[in-house]
Amino acid sequence: MLRFAAVSPSGDLPYAHRMFDQMPQPKTFFYNTIIRGYAKSFYPSYSVYLYNQMRQNCVDPDEFTFNFLIKARSRVHKICSLPLGMECDEIHGAALKYGFRSHLFVQNALIHLYAVKGNPPAAWKVFDETVGVDVVSWSGLVSAHLRAGELELGRQVFDVMPEKDVVSWTAMVSGYSQAKRSREALELFWDMRDAGVRPDEVTIVSVISACTNLGDLETGIGVHSYIDENGFGWMVSLCNALIDMYAKCGSMERAWQVFNNMSRKSLITWNSMISACANHGYVEDAFGLFSCMLNSGVAPDGVTFLALLTTYTHKGLVDEGYRLFQSMQRDFGIQASIEHYGCVVDMLGRAGRLEEAYELIVTMPIPSNDVIWGALLAACRIYGNVDMGETVVKKLLELKPDEGGYYILLRDIYVASSRTAEANSMRQAIEESGATKNPGCSWVGA
């Protein structure tokens, strides 16, 4: 009963913990069970607390204890302020102290721990100390280098692996895809297929992402066929990735086909299709989807509203967009992020409502940034509003004093307003400051 409640997907971890607390003197097996449950939960740091309790109660850990404890620590990104944390080397030292250096799956768990933390030297140290390394050990080394941003070193390890499994192949494909080396990701995927290794969900998501990065519709269609032919078509995450890929490659018809053929739709599914319609300027379709989403009982989130605001911005429907922005917070209880404020500022700025945009920024309950002020400055340039432009540049220079692009935009505003003296003065200021222009960005694509 305890094991089912603690580790089963259909279990109840709080109930399992209550059962555990009622045991007068739980043995190692029961500690392991509850530690394992927390290691897989949203509260993995509690596994460390239970391990410490186990030691205080003079219950000896075994190899399974450390396996679950190490997996729990690999899922904790930060040591919390409560006394529930152990550093990686503390767990490593404890495992050695209790004599588990020769246990392969404990050593592999340590390699994985250091891999997750992006620490290849530590992963190599454990690997070199491990007797009888296997494919899991090698895959951990590959992951360690990839997490550390060392793609070439990861590939070197991958190439000398005596045996490769789906984890190692997927790690390299994902590494290339995330590094935007999409052609290499696709080539490696086809090599994986030719080697007779069946990909998993993560592999194919990375492959679809590579097609999206390349804008390669033809290859994307081929990957879609592979998905259908190999029985992956039921996976919601893959369908979501296909919708995004087809939309960004300009094939809305295929995106709609994938969406309409899905028997199950997640929040990400709805958001992906709404975003696709928004980015292509299909206002009615985007809001039709939003209505269907609500009718299906799926609650929207900030991403949903950002896509809808983008739709209004594209179409210049400012009043409607502003009402939606207010409704998001009032009716749906979603707090606006900097991205939402930026989108509304961009929308107001494009419509020439600069004073409203300025007032929105200065009354925001969250700190502004250079991007949101930059959107307003771009609007000042379009409408030749010198006074507002000067005010905005002062704000921007407080945030990023070395950004030359702001000087250039203000100079252009002076030129457009025939204020030659100020334009020449600004040109001189740019030269004297040595400021450089960095690449710009916008809240809404053109």
Short mmCIF file of C-alpha atoms in Angstrom, two decimals:
data_model
loop_
_atom_site.label_atom_id
_atom_site.label_comp_id
_atom_site.label_asym_id
_atom_site.label_seq_id
_atom_site.Cartn_x
_atom_site.Cartn_y
_atom_site.Cartn_z
CA MET A 1 0.00 0.00 0.00
CA LEU A 2 2.78 2.46 0.94
CA ARG A 3 4.69 1.73 -2.24
CA PHE A 4 1.64 2.24 -4.45
CA ALA A 5 0.70 5.51 -2.75
CA ALA A 6 4.27 6.83 -2.85
CA VAL A 7 5.48 5.98 -6.37
CA SER A 8 2.51 5.10 -8.56
CA PRO A 9 1.26 7.75 -11.04
CA SER A 10 -2.17 7.09 -9.54
CA GLY A 11 -0.88 7.25 -5.98
CA ASP A 12 -1.16 9.87 -3.26
CA LEU A 13 2.20 10.97 -1.88
CA PRO A 14 0.85 13.02 1.08
CA TYR A 15 -1.22 10.00 2.11
CA ALA A 16 1.87 7.80 1.79
CA HIS A 17 3.81 10.18 4.01
CA ARG A 18 1.07 10.06 6.66
CA MET A 19 1.22 6.25 6.57
CA PHE A 20 5.00 6.42 6.91
CA ASP A 21 4.80 8.78 9.90
CA GLN A 22 2.58 6.28 11.73
CA MET A 23 5.22 3.55 11.52
CA PRO A 24 6.98 3.24 14.92
CA GLN A 25 10.39 2.24 13.55
CA PRO A 26 10.44 2.20 9.74
CA LYS A 27 13.25 0.17 8.19
CA THR A 28 15.45 0.99 5.20
CA PHE A 29 12.93 -0.33 2.66
CA PHE A 30 10.20 2.02 3.86
CA TYR A 31 12.56 5.01 3.96
CA ASN A 32 13.65 4.16 0.41
CA THR A 33 10.05 4.00 -0.75
CA ILE A 34 9.12 7.43 0.55
CA ILE A 35 12.45 8.96 -0.55
CA ARG A 36 11.81 7.55 -4.02
CA GLY A 37 8.33 9.04 -4.05
CA TYR A 38 9.61 12.52 -3.24
CA ALA A 39 12.48 12.16 -5.72
CA LYS A 40 9.88 11.88 -8.49
CA SER A 41 7.59 14.58 -7.08
CA PHE A 42 7.43 18.37 -7.30
CA TYR A 43 9.30 18.45 -3.97
CA PRO A 44 12.48 16.45 -4.57
CA SER A 45 14.41 18.36 -1.88
CA TYR A 46 12.24 16.63 0.75
CA SER A 47 14.06 13.40 -0.09
CA VAL A 48 17.17 14.92 1.48
CA TYR A 49 15.22 15.76 4.63
CA LEU A 50 14.04 12.14 4.87
CA TYR A 51 17.58 10.87 4.34
CA ASN A 52 18.79 13.07 7.22
CA GLN A 53 15.92 11.80 9.38
CA MET A 54 16.88 8.26 8.45
CA ARG A 55 20.44 8.81 9.68
CA GLN A 56 19.28 10.51 12.89
CA ASN A 57 17.18 7.43 13.60
CA CYS A 58 20.22 5.18 13.07
CA VAL A 59 18.74 3.46 10.02
CA ASP A 60 21.49 2.51 7.57
CA PRO A 61 21.02 3.50 3.91
CA ASP A 62 21.67 1.03 1.12
CA GLU A 63 22.52 1.40 -2.55
CA PHE A 64 18.86 2.09 -3.43
CA THR A 65 18.73 4.92 -0.90
CA PHE A 66 21.61 6.69 -2.64
CA ASN A 67 20.23 6.00 -6.10
CA PHE A 68 16.93 7.72 -5.20
CA LEU A 69 18.69 10.46 -3.21
CA ILE A 70 21.04 11.30 -6.09
CA LYS A 71 18.13 11.41 -8.55
CA ALA A 72 16.29 13.74 -6.18
CA ARG A 73 19.29 16.06 -5.91
CA SER A 74 19.65 16.17 -9.70
CA ARG A 75 16.13 17.64 -9.86
CA VAL A 76 16.81 20.38 -7.31
CA HIS A 77 18.09 23.48 -9.10
CA LYS A 78 18.81 25.47 -5.97
CA ILE A 79 19.49 24.49 -2.39
CA CYS A 80 16.52 25.88 -0.49
CA SER A 81 16.85 27.98 2.66
CA LEU A 82 15.22 25.27 4.77
CA PRO A 83 17.54 22.59 6.18
CA LEU A 84 16.63 20.21 3.37
CA GLY A 85 19.66 20.69 1.14
CA MET A 86 22.85 18.72 0.51
CA GLU A 87 25.47 19.77 -1.97
CA CYS A 88 26.35 17.28 -4.71
CA ASP A 89 29.76 16.52 -3.23
CA GLU A 90 28.19 15.82 0.19
CA ILE A 91 25.95 13.14 -1.32
CA HIS A 92 28.88 11.82 -3.33
CA GLY A 93 31.02 11.62 -0.19
CA ALA A 94 28.26 9.87 1.76
CA ALA A 95 27.89 7.26 -0.99
CA LEU A 96 31.63 6.55 -0.86
CA LYS A 97 31.60 6.48 2.95
CA TYR A 98 28.99 3.72 2.96
CA GLY A 99 30.99 1.70 0.45
CA PHE A 100 28.94 2.07 -2.73
CA ARG A 101 31.86 2.96 -5.03
CA SER A 102 31.55 -0.44 -6.73
CA HIS A 103 27.79 -0.23 -7.33
CA LEU A 104 27.38 0.66 -11.00
CA PHE A 105 23.91 2.17 -10.79
CA VAL A 106 24.95 4.42 -7.89
CA GLN A 107 28.00 5.60 -9.87
CA ASN A 108 25.84 6.15 -12.95
CA ALA A 109 23.42 8.19 -10.88
CA LEU A 110 26.37 10.34 -9.71
CA ILE A 111 27.55 10.84 -13.30
CA HIS A 112 24.03 11.90 -14.21
CA LEU A 113 23.91 14.26 -11.22
CA TYR A 114 27.08 16.05 -12.33
CA ALA A 115 25.83 16.03 -15.91
CA VAL A 116 22.62 17.81 -14.92
CA LYS A 117 24.71 20.39 -13.06
CA GLY A 118 26.88 20.94 -16.17
CA ASN A 119 30.08 19.76 -14.44
CA PRO A 120 32.04 17.55 -16.91
CA PRO A 121 35.24 17.29 -14.78
CA ALA A 122 33.28 15.86 -11.85
CA ALA A 123 31.37 13.52 -14.18
CA TRP A 124 34.65 12.30 -15.69
CA LYS A 125 36.13 11.73 -12.23
CA VAL A 126 33.25 9.42 -11.29
CA PHE A 127 33.39 7.75 -14.71
CA ASP A 128 37.12 7.02 -14.34
CA GLU A 129 36.52 5.54 -10.88
CA THR A 130 33.66 3.33 -12.08
CA VAL A 131 34.30 -0.37 -12.66
CA GLY A 132 32.54 -1.87 -15.68
CA VAL A 133 31.10 1.31 -17.23
CA ASP A 134 28.12 0.77 -19.51
CA VAL A 135 26.13 2.77 -22.06
CA VAL A 136 24.40 4.70 -19.25
CA SER A 137 27.78 5.85 -17.96
CA TRP A 138 28.86 7.02 -21.42
CA SER A 139 25.56 8.77 -22.05
CA GLY A 140 26.02 10.67 -18.80
CA LEU A 141 29.38 12.00 -20.04
CA VAL A 142 27.82 13.15 -23.31
CA SER A 143 25.07 14.95 -21.40
CA ALA A 144 27.60 16.57 -19.05
CA HIS A 145 29.45 18.19 -21.94
CA LEU A 146 26.24 19.26 -23.65
CA ARG A 147 24.89 20.84 -20.44
CA ALA A 148 28.17 22.75 -20.14
CA GLY A 149 27.78 24.07 -23.70
CA GLU A 150 30.68 21.91 -24.94
CA LEU A 151 29.01 20.51 -28.03
CA GLU A 152 32.21 19.43 -29.81
CA LEU A 153 33.55 17.62 -26.73
CA GLY A 154 30.17 15.94 -26.32
CA ARG A 155 30.36 14.76 -29.93
CA GLN A 156 33.87 13.41 -29.38
CA VAL A 157 32.66 11.29 -26.47
CA PHE A 158 29.62 10.20 -28.48
CA ASP A 159 31.78 9.08 -31.41
CA VAL A 160 33.98 6.80 -29.25
CA MET A 161 31.12 5.20 -27.34
CA PRO A 162 31.36 1.40 -27.72
CA GLU A 163 27.57 1.22 -27.72
CA LYS A 164 24.93 3.90 -28.25
CA ASP A 165 21.34 3.84 -27.00
CA VAL A 166 18.35 6.07 -27.58
CA VAL A 167 19.42 8.34 -24.70
CA SER A 168 22.84 9.09 -26.17
CA TRP A 169 21.50 9.57 -29.71
CA THR A 170 18.74 11.84 -28.42
CA ALA A 171 21.17 13.88 -26.32
CA MET A 172 23.32 14.66 -29.37
CA VAL A 173 20.38 15.37 -31.68
CA SER A 174 18.90 17.72 -29.06
CA GLY A 175 22.29 19.33 -28.51
CA TYR A 176 22.66 20.20 -32.18
CA SER A 177 19.06 21.39 -32.41
CA GLN A 178 19.34 23.64 -29.34
CA ALA A 179 22.61 25.07 -30.69
CA LYS A 180 20.77 25.95 -33.92
CA ARG A 181 23.01 23.54 -35.84
CA SER A 182 19.91 22.13 -37.37
CA ARG A 183 21.37 20.41 -40.43
CA GLU A 184 23.68 18.38 -38.22
CA ALA A 185 20.74 17.50 -35.97
CA LEU A 186 18.79 16.16 -38.95
CA GLU A 187 21.78 14.26 -40.35
CA LEU A 188 22.36 12.62 -36.98
CA PHE A 189 18.69 11.70 -36.74
CA TRP A 190 18.80 9.89 -40.09
CA ASP A 191 22.02 8.13 -38.94
CA MET A 192 20.17 7.08 -35.80
CA ARG A 193 17.36 5.64 -37.88
CA ASP A 194 19.83 3.82 -40.15
CA ALA A 195 21.54 2.36 -37.05
CA GLY A 196 18.24 0.73 -36.12
CA VAL A 197 17.73 2.77 -32.93
CA ARG A 198 14.10 3.70 -32.44
CA PRO A 199 13.73 7.37 -31.45
CA ASP A 200 11.54 8.51 -28.60
CA GLU A 201 9.29 11.52 -28.12
CA VAL A 202 12.16 13.79 -27.07
CA THR A 203 14.21 12.87 -30.14
CA ILE A 204 11.45 13.71 -32.56
CA VAL A 205 10.53 16.98 -30.86
CA SER A 206 14.17 18.03 -31.34
CA VAL A 207 14.05 16.99 -34.99
CA ILE A 208 10.87 18.99 -35.60
CA SER A 209 12.52 21.95 -33.87
CA ALA A 210 15.46 21.63 -36.27
CA CYS A 211 13.07 21.73 -39.25
CA THR A 212 11.41 24.81 -37.73
CA ASN A 213 14.75 26.58 -37.29
CA LEU A 214 15.65 25.89 -40.91
CA GLY A 215 12.23 26.76 -42.28
CA ASP A 216 12.55 23.45 -44.12
CA LEU A 217 8.97 22.51 -44.91
CA GLU A 218 9.87 19.60 -47.19
CA THR A 219 11.97 17.85 -44.54
CA GLY A 220 9.31 18.68 -41.94
CA ILE A 221 6.69 16.91 -44.05
CA GLY A 222 9.04 13.91 -44.27
CA VAL A 223 9.45 13.85 -40.49
CA HIS A 224 5.66 14.08 -40.12
CA SER A 225 5.28 11.03 -42.38
CA TYR A 226 7.86 9.17 -40.28
CA ILE A 227 5.84 10.03 -37.15
CA ASP A 228 2.62 8.66 -38.63
CA GLU A 229 4.26 5.55 -40.09
CA ASN A 230 5.91 4.64 -36.80
CA GLY A 231 2.91 5.13 -34.53
CA PHE A 232 3.92 8.38 -32.85
CA GLY A 233 0.97 10.40 -34.12
CA TRP A 234 -0.99 10.09 -30.87
CA MET A 235 1.64 12.01 -28.87
CA VAL A 236 0.30 15.45 -28.02
CA SER A 237 3.76 17.02 -27.66
CA LEU A 238 4.73 15.96 -31.18
CA CYS A 239 1.51 17.31 -32.65
CA ASN A 240 2.09 20.61 -30.84
CA ALA A 241 5.59 20.81 -32.32
CA LEU A 242 4.22 20.01 -35.80
CA ILE A 243 1.63 22.81 -35.53
CA ASP A 244 4.38 25.26 -34.61
CA MET A 245 6.66 23.99 -37.38
CA TYR A 246 4.02 24.17 -40.12
CA ALA A 247 2.88 27.63 -39.04
CA LYS A 248 6.43 29.03 -39.00
CA CYS A 249 7.13 27.43 -42.37
CA GLY A 250 4.05 29.18 -43.79
CA SER A 251 1.81 26.13 -44.18
CA MET A 252 -1.26 27.06 -42.16
CA GLU A 253 -3.35 24.48 -43.97
CA ARG A 254 -1.17 21.65 -42.66
CA ALA A 255 -1.10 23.23 -39.18
CA TRP A 256 -4.91 23.20 -39.17
CA GLN A 257 -4.95 19.57 -40.33
CA VAL A 258 -2.77 18.49 -37.43
CA PHE A 259 -4.83 20.51 -34.96
CA ASN A 260 -8.19 19.23 -36.23
CA ASN A 261 -7.03 15.59 -36.23
CA MET A 262 -5.96 15.66 -32.58
CA SER A 263 -8.32 13.76 -30.31
CA ARG A 264 -6.70 15.31 -27.20
CA LYS A 265 -5.61 18.91 -26.99
CA SER A 266 -3.52 20.43 -24.21
CA LEU A 267 -3.22 24.08 -23.27
CA ILE A 268 -0.04 24.19 -25.36
CA THR A 269 -2.01 22.85 -28.35
CA TRP A 270 -4.52 25.68 -28.14
CA ASN A 271 -1.82 28.27 -27.55
CA SER A 272 0.22 26.99 -30.50
CA MET A 273 -2.71 27.25 -32.90
CA ILE A 274 -3.85 30.64 -31.55
CA SER A 275 -0.28 31.95 -31.86
CA ALA A 276 -0.06 30.62 -35.40
CA CYS A 277 -3.23 32.46 -36.38
CA ALA A 278 -2.06 35.59 -34.58
CA ASN A 279 1.30 35.65 -36.34
CA HIS A 280 -0.40 35.21 -39.72
CA GLY A 281 -2.91 37.97 -38.98
CA TYR A 282 -6.02 35.76 -38.83
CA VAL A 283 -7.92 37.69 -36.16
CA GLU A 284 -11.24 35.92 -36.50
CA ASP A 285 -9.63 32.47 -36.42
CA ALA A 286 -7.55 33.33 -33.36
CA PHE A 287 -10.57 34.52 -31.40
CA GLY A 288 -12.72 31.67 -32.68
CA LEU A 289 -10.14 29.28 -31.26
CA PHE A 290 -10.07 31.22 -28.00
CA SER A 291 -13.85 30.84 -27.69
CA CYS A 292 -13.67 27.09 -28.45
CA MET A 293 -10.88 26.74 -25.93
CA LEU A 294 -12.97 28.27 -23.17
CA ASN A 295 -15.98 26.15 -24.17
CA SER A 296 -13.77 23.05 -23.94
CA GLY A 297 -13.01 23.86 -20.33
CA VAL A 298 -9.36 24.73 -20.93
CA ALA A 299 -8.28 27.77 -18.91
CA PRO A 300 -6.07 30.27 -20.78
CA ASP A 301 -2.74 31.47 -19.45
CA GLY A 302 -0.42 34.39 -20.09
CA VAL A 303 0.82 32.87 -23.36
CA THR A 304 -2.74 32.72 -24.69
CA PHE A 305 -3.34 36.40 -24.04
CA LEU A 306 0.03 37.42 -25.42
CA ALA A 307 -0.89 35.75 -28.71
CA LEU A 308 -4.29 37.48 -28.77
CA LEU A 309 -2.72 40.86 -28.01
CA THR A 310 -0.29 40.24 -30.87
CA THR A 311 -3.29 39.68 -33.17
CA TYR A 312 -4.80 43.02 -32.22
CA THR A 313 -1.45 44.75 -32.63
CA HIS A 314 -1.04 43.39 -36.15
CA LYS A 315 -4.48 44.68 -37.10
CA GLY A 316 -4.22 48.00 -35.28
CA LEU A 317 -7.29 47.22 -33.14
CA VAL A 318 -6.06 49.24 -30.20
CA ASP A 319 -9.25 49.71 -28.16
CA GLU A 320 -10.14 46.05 -28.49
CA GLY A 321 -6.63 45.05 -27.50
CA TYR A 322 -6.60 47.30 -24.46
CA ARG A 323 -9.96 45.91 -23.29
CA LEU A 324 -8.56 42.38 -23.66
CA PHE A 325 -5.52 43.38 -21.61
CA GLN A 326 -7.78 44.63 -18.82
CA SER A 327 -10.02 41.55 -19.06
CA MET A 328 -7.03 39.23 -18.73
CA GLN A 329 -6.31 40.61 -15.28
CA ARG A 330 -9.87 41.38 -14.15
CA ASP A 331 -11.80 38.37 -15.45
CA PHE A 332 -9.16 35.64 -15.62
CA GLY A 333 -6.90 36.63 -12.73
CA ILE A 334 -3.76 36.51 -14.86
CA GLN A 335 -1.10 38.99 -13.79
CA ALA A 336 0.41 40.90 -16.69
CA SER A 337 4.10 40.24 -17.34
CA ILE A 338 6.61 42.58 -18.95
CA GLU A 339 5.81 40.91 -22.29
CA HIS A 340 2.13 41.82 -22.01
CA TYR A 341 2.91 45.42 -21.10
CA GLY A 342 5.42 45.58 -23.94
CA CYS A 343 2.86 44.35 -26.44
CA VAL A 344 0.30 46.95 -25.31
CA VAL A 345 2.92 49.73 -25.39
CA ASP A 346 3.87 48.66 -28.91
CA MET A 347 0.19 48.62 -29.90
CA LEU A 348 -0.47 52.10 -28.48
CA GLY A 349 2.76 53.44 -29.96
CA ARG A 350 1.98 52.18 -33.46
CA ALA A 351 -1.39 53.95 -33.21
CA GLY A 352 0.28 57.23 -32.21
CA ARG A 353 -1.13 57.17 -28.68
CA LEU A 354 2.25 57.95 -27.16
CA GLU A 355 1.05 59.65 -23.99
CA GLU A 356 -1.05 56.61 -23.07
CA ALA A 357 1.87 54.31 -23.76
CA TYR A 358 4.16 56.44 -21.58
CA GLU A 359 1.60 56.53 -18.77
CA LEU A 360 1.21 52.76 -18.93
CA ILE A 361 4.96 52.24 -18.53
CA VAL A 362 5.42 54.61 -15.60
CA THR A 363 2.43 53.14 -13.73
CA MET A 364 3.41 49.49 -14.25
CA PRO A 365 3.50 47.51 -10.99
CA ILE A 366 6.64 45.72 -12.23
CA PRO A 367 10.02 47.16 -13.24
CA SER A 368 10.30 48.34 -16.84
CA ASN A 369 13.22 47.40 -19.08
CA ASP A 370 15.07 48.77 -22.09
CA VAL A 371 12.98 46.81 -24.58
CA ILE A 372 9.67 48.32 -23.51
CA TRP A 373 11.13 51.86 -23.51
CA GLY A 374 12.74 51.09 -26.88
CA ALA A 375 9.33 50.25 -28.34
CA LEU A 376 8.06 53.67 -27.24
CA LEU A 377 11.14 55.39 -28.65
CA ALA A 378 10.57 53.72 -32.02
CA ALA A 379 7.01 55.11 -31.98
CA CYS A 380 8.38 58.57 -31.15
CA ARG A 381 10.53 58.32 -34.24
CA ILE A 382 7.60 57.32 -36.43
CA TYR A 383 5.46 60.23 -35.22
CA GLY A 384 8.28 62.76 -34.82
CA ASN A 385 7.54 63.42 -31.15
CA VAL A 386 10.77 65.12 -30.08
CA ASP A 387 9.82 65.98 -26.50
CA MET A 388 8.66 62.47 -25.72
CA GLY A 389 11.70 61.04 -27.50
CA GLU A 390 14.08 63.05 -25.31
CA THR A 391 12.31 61.86 -22.17
CA VAL A 392 12.42 58.24 -23.28
CA VAL A 393 16.11 58.38 -24.23
CA LYS A 394 16.96 59.65 -20.74
CA LYS A 395 15.16 56.62 -19.29
CA LEU A 396 16.93 54.28 -21.68
CA LEU A 397 20.38 55.68 -20.95
CA GLU A 398 19.77 55.09 -17.25
CA LEU A 399 19.18 51.43 -18.08
CA LYS A 400 21.84 50.95 -20.79
CA PRO A 401 24.25 53.91 -20.98
CA ASP A 402 26.48 52.28 -23.64
CA GLU A 403 23.72 51.58 -26.17
CA GLY A 404 24.39 53.82 -29.18
CA GLY A 405 21.17 52.89 -30.96
CA TYR A 406 19.15 55.17 -28.68
CA TYR A 407 21.27 58.19 -29.63
CA ILE A 408 20.82 57.31 -33.28
CA LEU A 409 17.04 57.06 -32.96
CA LEU A 410 16.88 60.41 -31.16
CA ARG A 411 19.09 61.96 -33.84
CA ASP A 412 16.72 60.65 -36.49
CA ILE A 413 13.81 62.22 -34.61
CA TYR A 414 15.63 65.57 -34.62
CA VAL A 415 16.34 65.25 -38.33
CA ALA A 416 12.71 64.41 -39.12
CA SER A 417 11.63 67.49 -37.16
CA SER A 418 14.16 69.72 -38.99
CA ARG A 419 16.05 70.38 -35.75
CA THR A 420 19.47 70.27 -37.37
CA ALA A 421 21.44 71.74 -34.46
CA GLU A 422 20.20 69.10 -32.06
CA ALA A 423 20.87 66.37 -34.64
CA ASN A 424 24.48 67.52 -35.09
CA SER A 425 24.93 67.73 -31.33
CA MET A 426 23.64 64.20 -30.96
CA ARG A 427 25.99 62.94 -33.68
CA GLN A 428 28.90 64.49 -31.80
CA ALA A 429 27.72 62.91 -28.55
CA ILE A 430 27.68 59.49 -30.20
CA GLU A 431 31.26 59.89 -31.43
CA GLU A 432 32.54 61.19 -28.07
CA SER A 433 30.85 58.51 -25.98
CA GLY A 434 32.09 55.63 -28.12
CA ALA A 435 28.65 54.04 -27.78
CA THR A 436 27.80 51.22 -30.13
CA LYS A 437 24.52 50.14 -31.65
CA ASN A 438 23.38 46.68 -30.62
CA PRO A 439 20.85 44.62 -32.58
CA GLY A 440 17.30 45.72 -31.90
CA CYS A 441 14.21 43.70 -31.05
CA SER A 442 10.47 44.14 -31.06
CA TRP A 443 7.59 42.73 -29.05
CA VAL A 444 5.64 41.96 -32.21
CA GLY A 445 7.03 40.64 -35.47
CA ALA A 446 6.49 42.65 -38.62
#
